[in-house]
Tab-separated table of C-alpha atoms in Angstrom:
chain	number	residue	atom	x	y	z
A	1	UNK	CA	122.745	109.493	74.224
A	2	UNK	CA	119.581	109.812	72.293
A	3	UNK	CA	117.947	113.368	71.635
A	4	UNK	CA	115.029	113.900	73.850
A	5	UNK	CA	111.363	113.298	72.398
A	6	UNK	CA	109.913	116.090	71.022
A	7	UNK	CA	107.346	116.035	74.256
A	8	UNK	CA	109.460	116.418	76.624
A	9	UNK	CA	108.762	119.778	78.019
A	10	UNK	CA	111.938	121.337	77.581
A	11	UNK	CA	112.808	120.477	74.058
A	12	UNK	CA	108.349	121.073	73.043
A	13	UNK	CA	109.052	124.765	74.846
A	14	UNK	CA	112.297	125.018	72.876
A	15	UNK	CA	110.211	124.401	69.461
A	16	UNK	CA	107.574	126.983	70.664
A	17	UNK	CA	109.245	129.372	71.408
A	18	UNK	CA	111.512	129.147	68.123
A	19	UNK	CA	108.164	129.217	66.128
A	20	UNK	CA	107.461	131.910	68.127
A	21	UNK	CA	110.930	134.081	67.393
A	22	UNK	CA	110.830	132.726	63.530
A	23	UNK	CA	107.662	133.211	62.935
A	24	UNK	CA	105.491	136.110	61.280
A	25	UNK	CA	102.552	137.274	63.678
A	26	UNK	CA	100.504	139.336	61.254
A	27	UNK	CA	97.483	138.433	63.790
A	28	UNK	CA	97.778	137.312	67.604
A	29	UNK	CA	96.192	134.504	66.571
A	30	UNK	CA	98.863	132.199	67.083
A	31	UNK	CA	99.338	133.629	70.676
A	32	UNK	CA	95.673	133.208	71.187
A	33	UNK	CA	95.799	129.167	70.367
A	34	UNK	CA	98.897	128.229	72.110
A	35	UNK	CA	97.170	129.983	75.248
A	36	UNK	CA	94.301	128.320	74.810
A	37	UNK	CA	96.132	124.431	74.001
A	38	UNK	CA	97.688	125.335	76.771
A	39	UNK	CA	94.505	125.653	79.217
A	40	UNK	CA	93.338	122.448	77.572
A	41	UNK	CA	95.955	120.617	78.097
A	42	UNK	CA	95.698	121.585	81.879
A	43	UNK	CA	92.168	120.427	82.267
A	44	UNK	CA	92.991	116.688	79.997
A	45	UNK	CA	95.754	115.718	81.429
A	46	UNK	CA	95.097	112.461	80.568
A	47	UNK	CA	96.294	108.917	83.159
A	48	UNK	CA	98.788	107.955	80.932
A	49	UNK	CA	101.199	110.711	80.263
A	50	UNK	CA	102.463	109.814	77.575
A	51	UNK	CA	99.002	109.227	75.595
A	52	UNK	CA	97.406	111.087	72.140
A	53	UNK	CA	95.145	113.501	73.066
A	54	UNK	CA	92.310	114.418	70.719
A	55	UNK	CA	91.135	118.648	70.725
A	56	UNK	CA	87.294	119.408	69.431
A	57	UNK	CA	87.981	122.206	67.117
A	58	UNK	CA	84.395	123.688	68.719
A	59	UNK	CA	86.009	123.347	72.451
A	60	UNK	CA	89.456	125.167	70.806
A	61	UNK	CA	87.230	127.501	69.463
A	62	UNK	CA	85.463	128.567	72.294
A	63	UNK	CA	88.413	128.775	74.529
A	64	UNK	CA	89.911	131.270	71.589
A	65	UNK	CA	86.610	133.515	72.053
A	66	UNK	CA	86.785	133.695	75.514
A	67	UNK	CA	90.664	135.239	75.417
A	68	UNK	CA	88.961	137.834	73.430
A	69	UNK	CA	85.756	138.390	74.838
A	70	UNK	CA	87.337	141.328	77.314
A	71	UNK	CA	89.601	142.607	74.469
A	72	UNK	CA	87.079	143.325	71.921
A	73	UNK	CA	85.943	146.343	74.504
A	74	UNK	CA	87.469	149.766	73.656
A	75	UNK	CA	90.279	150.804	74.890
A	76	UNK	CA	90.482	154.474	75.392
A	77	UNK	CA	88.054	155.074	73.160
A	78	UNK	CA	89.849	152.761	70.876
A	79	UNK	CA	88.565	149.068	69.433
A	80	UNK	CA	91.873	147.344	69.827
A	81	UNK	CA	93.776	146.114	66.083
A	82	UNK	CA	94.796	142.604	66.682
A	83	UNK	CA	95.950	141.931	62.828
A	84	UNK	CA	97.946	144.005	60.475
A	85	UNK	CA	95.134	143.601	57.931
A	86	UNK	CA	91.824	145.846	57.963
A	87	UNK	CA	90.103	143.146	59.483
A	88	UNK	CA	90.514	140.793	61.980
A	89	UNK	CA	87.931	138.177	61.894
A	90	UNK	CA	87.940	136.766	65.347
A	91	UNK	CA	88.274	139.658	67.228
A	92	UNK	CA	85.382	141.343	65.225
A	93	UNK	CA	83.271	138.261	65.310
A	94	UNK	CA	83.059	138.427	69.273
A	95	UNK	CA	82.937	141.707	69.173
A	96	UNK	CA	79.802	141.675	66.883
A	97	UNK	CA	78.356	138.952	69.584
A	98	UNK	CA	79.295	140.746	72.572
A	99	UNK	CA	77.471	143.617	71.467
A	100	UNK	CA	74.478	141.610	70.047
A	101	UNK	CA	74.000	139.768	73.406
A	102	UNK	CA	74.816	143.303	76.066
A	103	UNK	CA	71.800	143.578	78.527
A	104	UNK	CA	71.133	147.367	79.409
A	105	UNK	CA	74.195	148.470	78.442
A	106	UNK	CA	76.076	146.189	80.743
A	107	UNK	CA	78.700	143.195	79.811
A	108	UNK	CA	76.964	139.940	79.819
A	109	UNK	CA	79.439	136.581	81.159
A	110	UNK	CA	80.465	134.490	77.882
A	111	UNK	CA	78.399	131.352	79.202
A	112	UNK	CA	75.305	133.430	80.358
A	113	UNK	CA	75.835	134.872	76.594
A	114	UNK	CA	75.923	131.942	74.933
A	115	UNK	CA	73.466	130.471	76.793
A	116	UNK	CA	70.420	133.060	76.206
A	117	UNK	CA	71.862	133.189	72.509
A	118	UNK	CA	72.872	129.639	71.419
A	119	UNK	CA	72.181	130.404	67.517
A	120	UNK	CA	74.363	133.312	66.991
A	121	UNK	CA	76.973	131.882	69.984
A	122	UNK	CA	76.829	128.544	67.339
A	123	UNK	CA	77.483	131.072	64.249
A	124	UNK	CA	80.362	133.155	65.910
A	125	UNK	CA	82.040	129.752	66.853
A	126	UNK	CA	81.933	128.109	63.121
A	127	UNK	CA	83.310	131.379	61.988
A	128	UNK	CA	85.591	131.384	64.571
A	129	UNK	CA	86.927	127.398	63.791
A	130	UNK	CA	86.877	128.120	60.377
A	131	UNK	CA	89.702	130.839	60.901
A	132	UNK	CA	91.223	128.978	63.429
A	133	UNK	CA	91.877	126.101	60.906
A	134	UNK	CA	92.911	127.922	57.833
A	135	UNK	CA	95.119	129.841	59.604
A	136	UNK	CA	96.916	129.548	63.448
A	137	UNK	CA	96.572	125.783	63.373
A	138	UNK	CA	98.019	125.376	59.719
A	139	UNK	CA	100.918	127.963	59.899
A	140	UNK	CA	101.587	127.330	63.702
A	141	UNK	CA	104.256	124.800	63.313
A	142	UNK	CA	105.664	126.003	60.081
A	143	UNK	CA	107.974	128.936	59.773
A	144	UNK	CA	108.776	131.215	56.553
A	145	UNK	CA	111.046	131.373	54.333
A	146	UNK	CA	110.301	127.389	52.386
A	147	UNK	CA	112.321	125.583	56.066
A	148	UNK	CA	110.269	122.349	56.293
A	149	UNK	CA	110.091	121.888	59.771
A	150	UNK	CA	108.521	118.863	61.370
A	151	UNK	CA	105.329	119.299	63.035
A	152	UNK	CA	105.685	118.300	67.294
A	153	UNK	CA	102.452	119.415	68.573
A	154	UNK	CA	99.883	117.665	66.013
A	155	UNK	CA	99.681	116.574	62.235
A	156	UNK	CA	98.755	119.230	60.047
A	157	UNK	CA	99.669	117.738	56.755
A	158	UNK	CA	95.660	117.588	56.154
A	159	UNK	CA	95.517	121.163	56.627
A	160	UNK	CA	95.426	123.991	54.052
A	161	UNK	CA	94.454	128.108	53.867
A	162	UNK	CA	91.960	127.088	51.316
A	163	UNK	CA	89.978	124.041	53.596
A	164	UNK	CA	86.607	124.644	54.672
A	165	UNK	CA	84.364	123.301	57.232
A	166	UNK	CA	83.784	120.465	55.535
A	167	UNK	CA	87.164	119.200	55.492
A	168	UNK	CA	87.431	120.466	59.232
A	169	UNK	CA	84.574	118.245	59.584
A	170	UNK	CA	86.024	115.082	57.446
A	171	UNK	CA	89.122	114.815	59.657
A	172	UNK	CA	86.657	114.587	62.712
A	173	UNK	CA	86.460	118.308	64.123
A	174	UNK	CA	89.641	118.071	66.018
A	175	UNK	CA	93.241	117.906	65.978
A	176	UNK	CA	95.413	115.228	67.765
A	177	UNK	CA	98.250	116.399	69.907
A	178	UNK	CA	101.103	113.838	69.709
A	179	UNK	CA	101.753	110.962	72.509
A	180	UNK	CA	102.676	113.061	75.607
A	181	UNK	CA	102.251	116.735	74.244
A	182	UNK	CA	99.165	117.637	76.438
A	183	UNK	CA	101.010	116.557	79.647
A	184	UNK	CA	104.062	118.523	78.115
A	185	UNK	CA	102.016	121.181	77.418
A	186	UNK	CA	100.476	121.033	81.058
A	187	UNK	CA	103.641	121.177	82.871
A	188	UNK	CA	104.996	123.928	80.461
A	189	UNK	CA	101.821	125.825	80.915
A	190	UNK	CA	103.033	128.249	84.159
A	191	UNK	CA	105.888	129.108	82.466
A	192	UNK	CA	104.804	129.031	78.225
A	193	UNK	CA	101.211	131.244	79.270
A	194	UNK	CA	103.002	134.452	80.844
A	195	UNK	CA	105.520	134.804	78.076
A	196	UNK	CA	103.075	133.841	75.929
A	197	UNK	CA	100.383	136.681	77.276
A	198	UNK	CA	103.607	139.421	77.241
A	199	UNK	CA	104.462	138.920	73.523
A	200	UNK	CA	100.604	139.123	72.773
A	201	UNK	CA	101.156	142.362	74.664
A	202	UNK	CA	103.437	143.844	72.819
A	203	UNK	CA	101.725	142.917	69.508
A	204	UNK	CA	98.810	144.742	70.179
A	205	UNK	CA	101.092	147.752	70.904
A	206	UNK	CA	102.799	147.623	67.887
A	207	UNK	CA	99.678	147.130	66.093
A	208	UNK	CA	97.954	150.382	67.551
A	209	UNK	CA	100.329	153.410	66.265
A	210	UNK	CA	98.597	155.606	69.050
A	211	UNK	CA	99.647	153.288	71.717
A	212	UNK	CA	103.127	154.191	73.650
A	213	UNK	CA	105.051	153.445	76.707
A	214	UNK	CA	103.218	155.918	78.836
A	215	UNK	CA	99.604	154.236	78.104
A	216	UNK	CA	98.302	152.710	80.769
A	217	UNK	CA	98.342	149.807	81.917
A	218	UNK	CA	97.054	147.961	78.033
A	219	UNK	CA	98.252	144.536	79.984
A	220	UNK	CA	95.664	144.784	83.280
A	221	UNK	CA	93.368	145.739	79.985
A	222	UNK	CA	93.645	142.512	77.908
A	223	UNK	CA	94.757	140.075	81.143
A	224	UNK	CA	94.891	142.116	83.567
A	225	UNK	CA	92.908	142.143	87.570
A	226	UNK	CA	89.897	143.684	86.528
A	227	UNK	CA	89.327	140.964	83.622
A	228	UNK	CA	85.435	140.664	84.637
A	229	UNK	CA	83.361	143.196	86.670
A	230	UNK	CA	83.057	140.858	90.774
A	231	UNK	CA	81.114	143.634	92.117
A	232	UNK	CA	77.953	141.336	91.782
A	233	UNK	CA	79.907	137.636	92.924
A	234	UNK	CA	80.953	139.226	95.761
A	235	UNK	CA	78.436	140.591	97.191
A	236	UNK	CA	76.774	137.374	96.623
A	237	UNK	CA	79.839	135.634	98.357
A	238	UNK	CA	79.432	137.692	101.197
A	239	UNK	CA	75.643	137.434	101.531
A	240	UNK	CA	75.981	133.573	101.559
A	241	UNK	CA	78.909	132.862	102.945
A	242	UNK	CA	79.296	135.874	105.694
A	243	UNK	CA	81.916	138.878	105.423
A	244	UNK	CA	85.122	137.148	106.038
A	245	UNK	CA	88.241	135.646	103.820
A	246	UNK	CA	87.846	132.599	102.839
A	247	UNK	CA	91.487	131.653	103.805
A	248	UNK	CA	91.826	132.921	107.156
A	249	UNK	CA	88.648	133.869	108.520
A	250	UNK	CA	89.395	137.736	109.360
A	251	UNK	CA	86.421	139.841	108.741
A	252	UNK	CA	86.533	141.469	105.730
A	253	UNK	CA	84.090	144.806	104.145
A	254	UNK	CA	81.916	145.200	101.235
A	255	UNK	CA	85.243	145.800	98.805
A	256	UNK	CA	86.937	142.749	99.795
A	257	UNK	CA	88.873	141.479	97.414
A	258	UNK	CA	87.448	138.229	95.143
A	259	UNK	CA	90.213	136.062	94.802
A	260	UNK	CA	90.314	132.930	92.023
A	261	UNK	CA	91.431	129.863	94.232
A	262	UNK	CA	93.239	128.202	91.180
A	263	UNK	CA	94.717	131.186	89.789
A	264	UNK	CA	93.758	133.535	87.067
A	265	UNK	CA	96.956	133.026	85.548
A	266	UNK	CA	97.340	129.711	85.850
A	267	UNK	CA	93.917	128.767	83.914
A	268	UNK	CA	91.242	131.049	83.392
A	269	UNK	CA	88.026	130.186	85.301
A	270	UNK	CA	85.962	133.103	86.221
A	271	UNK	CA	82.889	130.571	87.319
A	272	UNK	CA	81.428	131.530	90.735
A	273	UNK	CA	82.957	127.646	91.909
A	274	UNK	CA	86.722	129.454	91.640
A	275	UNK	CA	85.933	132.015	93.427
A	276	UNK	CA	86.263	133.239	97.394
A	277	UNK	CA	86.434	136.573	99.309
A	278	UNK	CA	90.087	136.953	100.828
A	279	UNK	CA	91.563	139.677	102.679
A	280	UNK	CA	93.795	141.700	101.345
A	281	UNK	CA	97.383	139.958	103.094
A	282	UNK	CA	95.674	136.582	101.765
A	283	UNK	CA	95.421	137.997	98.511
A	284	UNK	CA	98.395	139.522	98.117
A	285	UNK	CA	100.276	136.468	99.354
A	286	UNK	CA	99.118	133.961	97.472
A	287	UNK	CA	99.682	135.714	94.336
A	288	UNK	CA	100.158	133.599	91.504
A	289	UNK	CA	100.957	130.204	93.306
A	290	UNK	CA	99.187	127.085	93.564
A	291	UNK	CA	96.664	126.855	96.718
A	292	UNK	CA	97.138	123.889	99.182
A	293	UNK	CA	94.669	120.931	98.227
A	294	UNK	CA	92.654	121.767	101.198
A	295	UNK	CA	91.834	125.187	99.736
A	296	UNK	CA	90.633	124.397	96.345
A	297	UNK	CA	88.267	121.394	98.664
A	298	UNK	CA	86.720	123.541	100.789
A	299	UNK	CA	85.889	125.528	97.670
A	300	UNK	CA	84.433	122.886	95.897
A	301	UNK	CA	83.064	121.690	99.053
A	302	UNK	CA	80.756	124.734	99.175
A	303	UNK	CA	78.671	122.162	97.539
A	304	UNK	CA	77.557	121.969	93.465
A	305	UNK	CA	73.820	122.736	94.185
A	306	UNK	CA	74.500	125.715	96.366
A	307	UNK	CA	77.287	127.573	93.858
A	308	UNK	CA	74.920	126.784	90.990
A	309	UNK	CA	71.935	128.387	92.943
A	310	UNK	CA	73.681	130.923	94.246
A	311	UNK	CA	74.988	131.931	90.502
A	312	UNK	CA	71.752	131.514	88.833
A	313	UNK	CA	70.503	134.163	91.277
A	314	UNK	CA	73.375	136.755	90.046
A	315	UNK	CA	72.909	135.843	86.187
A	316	UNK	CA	76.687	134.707	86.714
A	317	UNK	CA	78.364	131.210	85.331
A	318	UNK	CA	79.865	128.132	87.751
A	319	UNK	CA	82.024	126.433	85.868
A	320	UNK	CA	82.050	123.602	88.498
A	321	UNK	CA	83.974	120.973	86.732
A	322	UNK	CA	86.449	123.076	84.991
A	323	UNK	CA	87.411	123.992	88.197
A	324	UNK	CA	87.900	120.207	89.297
A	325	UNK	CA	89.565	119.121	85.703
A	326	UNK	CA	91.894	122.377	85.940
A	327	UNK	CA	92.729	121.423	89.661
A	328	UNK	CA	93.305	117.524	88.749
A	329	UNK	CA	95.952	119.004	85.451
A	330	UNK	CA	97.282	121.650	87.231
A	331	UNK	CA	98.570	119.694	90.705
A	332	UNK	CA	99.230	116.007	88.487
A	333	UNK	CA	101.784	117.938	86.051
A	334	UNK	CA	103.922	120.204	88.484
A	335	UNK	CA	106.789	118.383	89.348
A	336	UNK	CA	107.478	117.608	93.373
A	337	UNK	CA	108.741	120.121	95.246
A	338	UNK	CA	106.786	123.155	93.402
A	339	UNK	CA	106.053	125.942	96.298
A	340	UNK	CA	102.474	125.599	97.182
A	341	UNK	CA	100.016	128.366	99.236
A	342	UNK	CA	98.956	127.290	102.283
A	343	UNK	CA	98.748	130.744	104.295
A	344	UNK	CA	100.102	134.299	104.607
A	345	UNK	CA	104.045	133.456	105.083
A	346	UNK	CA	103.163	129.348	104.921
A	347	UNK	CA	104.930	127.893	101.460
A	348	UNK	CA	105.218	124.150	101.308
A	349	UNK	CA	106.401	121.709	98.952
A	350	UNK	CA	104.243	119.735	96.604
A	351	UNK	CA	103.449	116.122	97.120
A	352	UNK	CA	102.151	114.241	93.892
A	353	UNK	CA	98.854	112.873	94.837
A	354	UNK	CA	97.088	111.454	91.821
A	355	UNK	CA	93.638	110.270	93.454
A	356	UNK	CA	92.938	113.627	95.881
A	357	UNK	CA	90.024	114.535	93.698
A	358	UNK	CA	88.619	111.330	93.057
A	359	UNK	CA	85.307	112.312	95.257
A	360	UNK	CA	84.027	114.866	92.503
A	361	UNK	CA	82.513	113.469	89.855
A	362	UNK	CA	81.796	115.330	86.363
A	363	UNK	CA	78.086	116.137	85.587
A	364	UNK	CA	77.871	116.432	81.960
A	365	UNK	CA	74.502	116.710	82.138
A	366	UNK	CA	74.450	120.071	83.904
A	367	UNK	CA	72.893	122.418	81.624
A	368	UNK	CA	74.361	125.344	83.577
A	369	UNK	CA	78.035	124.122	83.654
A	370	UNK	CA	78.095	123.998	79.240
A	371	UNK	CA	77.648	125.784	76.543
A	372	UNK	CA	75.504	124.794	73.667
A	373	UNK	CA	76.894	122.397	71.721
A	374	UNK	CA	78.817	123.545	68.454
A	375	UNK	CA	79.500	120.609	67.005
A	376	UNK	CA	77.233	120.247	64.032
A	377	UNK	CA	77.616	119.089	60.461
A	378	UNK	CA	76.633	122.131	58.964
């Protein structure tokens, strides 16, 4: 009997987390990519499973700066170490943009962000790839101590700590994940992101002398519930959509709670299309799992023009069609039989259903749903 491929999901999981173990994390870096390949690879699931998938260095990039965009704030009166050296350049390039772009003191949205400021958002991100290149993506399949490993998620022989842009830009902008490793990745993804998010965790703790056991809560502060400030989407939720949860129609107050219909953990989407007001039980019950297919279309349902409205009035982003890519990846790469949410004490089994979304077409051209385009030659 053969060994398996190296994208089957098992045996790629097997090689992550060994990199992972082996490994030295001077920066949480690497955590940061693999988190971020991993949301990817949820929302590109491509037809053919077993197909090369290309990765725009710019989209990497900004899916990097948006796992930091709520660390960079102080914790504690602290800014955060994320590297054992005296500077971190990611985390202090955001944090140098979320400052620049604040509005009266208060935390501006990524997209909104990048939007009103597309020259420094373009800056941040080239500094941002450039790091990314030199460093995660070359060492990430390589382990100390002179083992030559073989690369299994993409080729990096091209790759060096010394490459700039230009070279970055020579090989196309991107990296190519291996036949099957983005469907790998996407089925991996519910299980590779928590473990993933927990030993970013504890690097940031070991990082920070001052932190301990008894400080609180430093998870809910890098990935934790209160990741954005919903005070404003829900009270637009209930203003246009009436005081009641989403899932099962009891009336609900002003603090209801704002739940993310494809979950939080699953794939981070905090666009006005992924979320709903649910009741507390609703919320509570559905938890982490997978929403039945006739949740995530009555969302989307709500209609494109309305959400996007709706948003604009808030200053808040909508993130329509990450919301269907995401819920295409997410329900193509679970296997049958995973439990999915259909109410408070209602758990059914999965049925593969490759065409359920085939109604909602991707507007490219919607200025509200992208950010500015990164990919220059400069």
């Amino acid at each position: 009997m053969s060994n398996p491929s190296p994208a089957d999901p098992l045996t790629l999981g097997q090689h992550l987390v060994s990199v992972l173990d082996t490994g030295a994390r001077v920066a949480t870096y690497k955590s940061a990519v693999l988190v971020a390949l991993l949301e990817f690879s949820v929302e590109n699931v491509p037809d053919d499973h077993s197909s090369a998938v290309d990765v725009d260095l710019d989209d990497l990039a900004q899916r990097v700066v948006g796992l930091y965009w709520r660390q960079v704030r102080d914790f504690d009166g602290h800014y955060l170490r994320q590297s054992t050296q005296a500077r971190a350049t990611i985390p202090d390039a955001v944090r140098e943009f979320a400052r620049a772009t604040r509005t009266a003191g208060r935390e501006t949205p990524l997209d909104i962000a990048a939007l009103r400021n597309p020259d420094l958002f373009r800056e941040m991100i080239k500094t941002v790839k450039r790091v990314l290149a030199t460093q995660p993506l070359y060492r990430l399949q390589r382990v100390p101590g002179g083992y030559a490993s073989e690369p299994f998620l993409y080729d990096d022989g091209w790759m060096s700590d010394k490459m700039g842009i230009t070279t970055v830009l020579a090989h196309g902008n991107r990296i190519t994940l291996y036949p099957g490793v983005c469907f790998a990745l996407a089925r991996m993804s519910a299980l590779l992101k928590p473990a993933l998010m927990l030993a970013w965790v504890d690097d940031v703790r070991r990082k920070n002398s001052f932190l301990d056991d008894d400080v609180p809560d430093l998870e809910g502060h890098l990935f934790g519930s209160d990741r954005v400030a919903l005070a404003r989407p829900r009270a637009a939720l209930i203003e246009a959509f009436g005081p009641s949860c989403f899932y099962c129609s009891t009336r609900v107050g002003p603090e209801a709670h704002v739940d993310h219909v494809l979950p939080w953990s699953r794939v981070g989407i905090d666009g006005l299309a992924n979320l709903v007001l649910a009741c507390p039980s609703c919320n509570t019950s559905k938890s982490q799992l997978l929403p039945a297919r006739s949740h995530v279309v009555r969302a989307l349902d709500r209609g494109r023009q309305s959400i996007t409205d709706l948003a604009t009035s808030i200053d808040w982003p909508v993130q329509f069609d990450r919301v269907v890519t995401s819920a295409r990846g997410l329900y193509a790469s679970q296997p049958a039989g995973s439990p999915i949410w259909w109410g408070r004490n209602k758990i059914t089994a999965l049925q593969v259903d490759f065409a359920w979304l085939q109604g909602y077409r991707i507007d490219l051209s919607s200025v509200a749903e992208h950010l500015p385009s990164t990919n220059t030659k400069s």
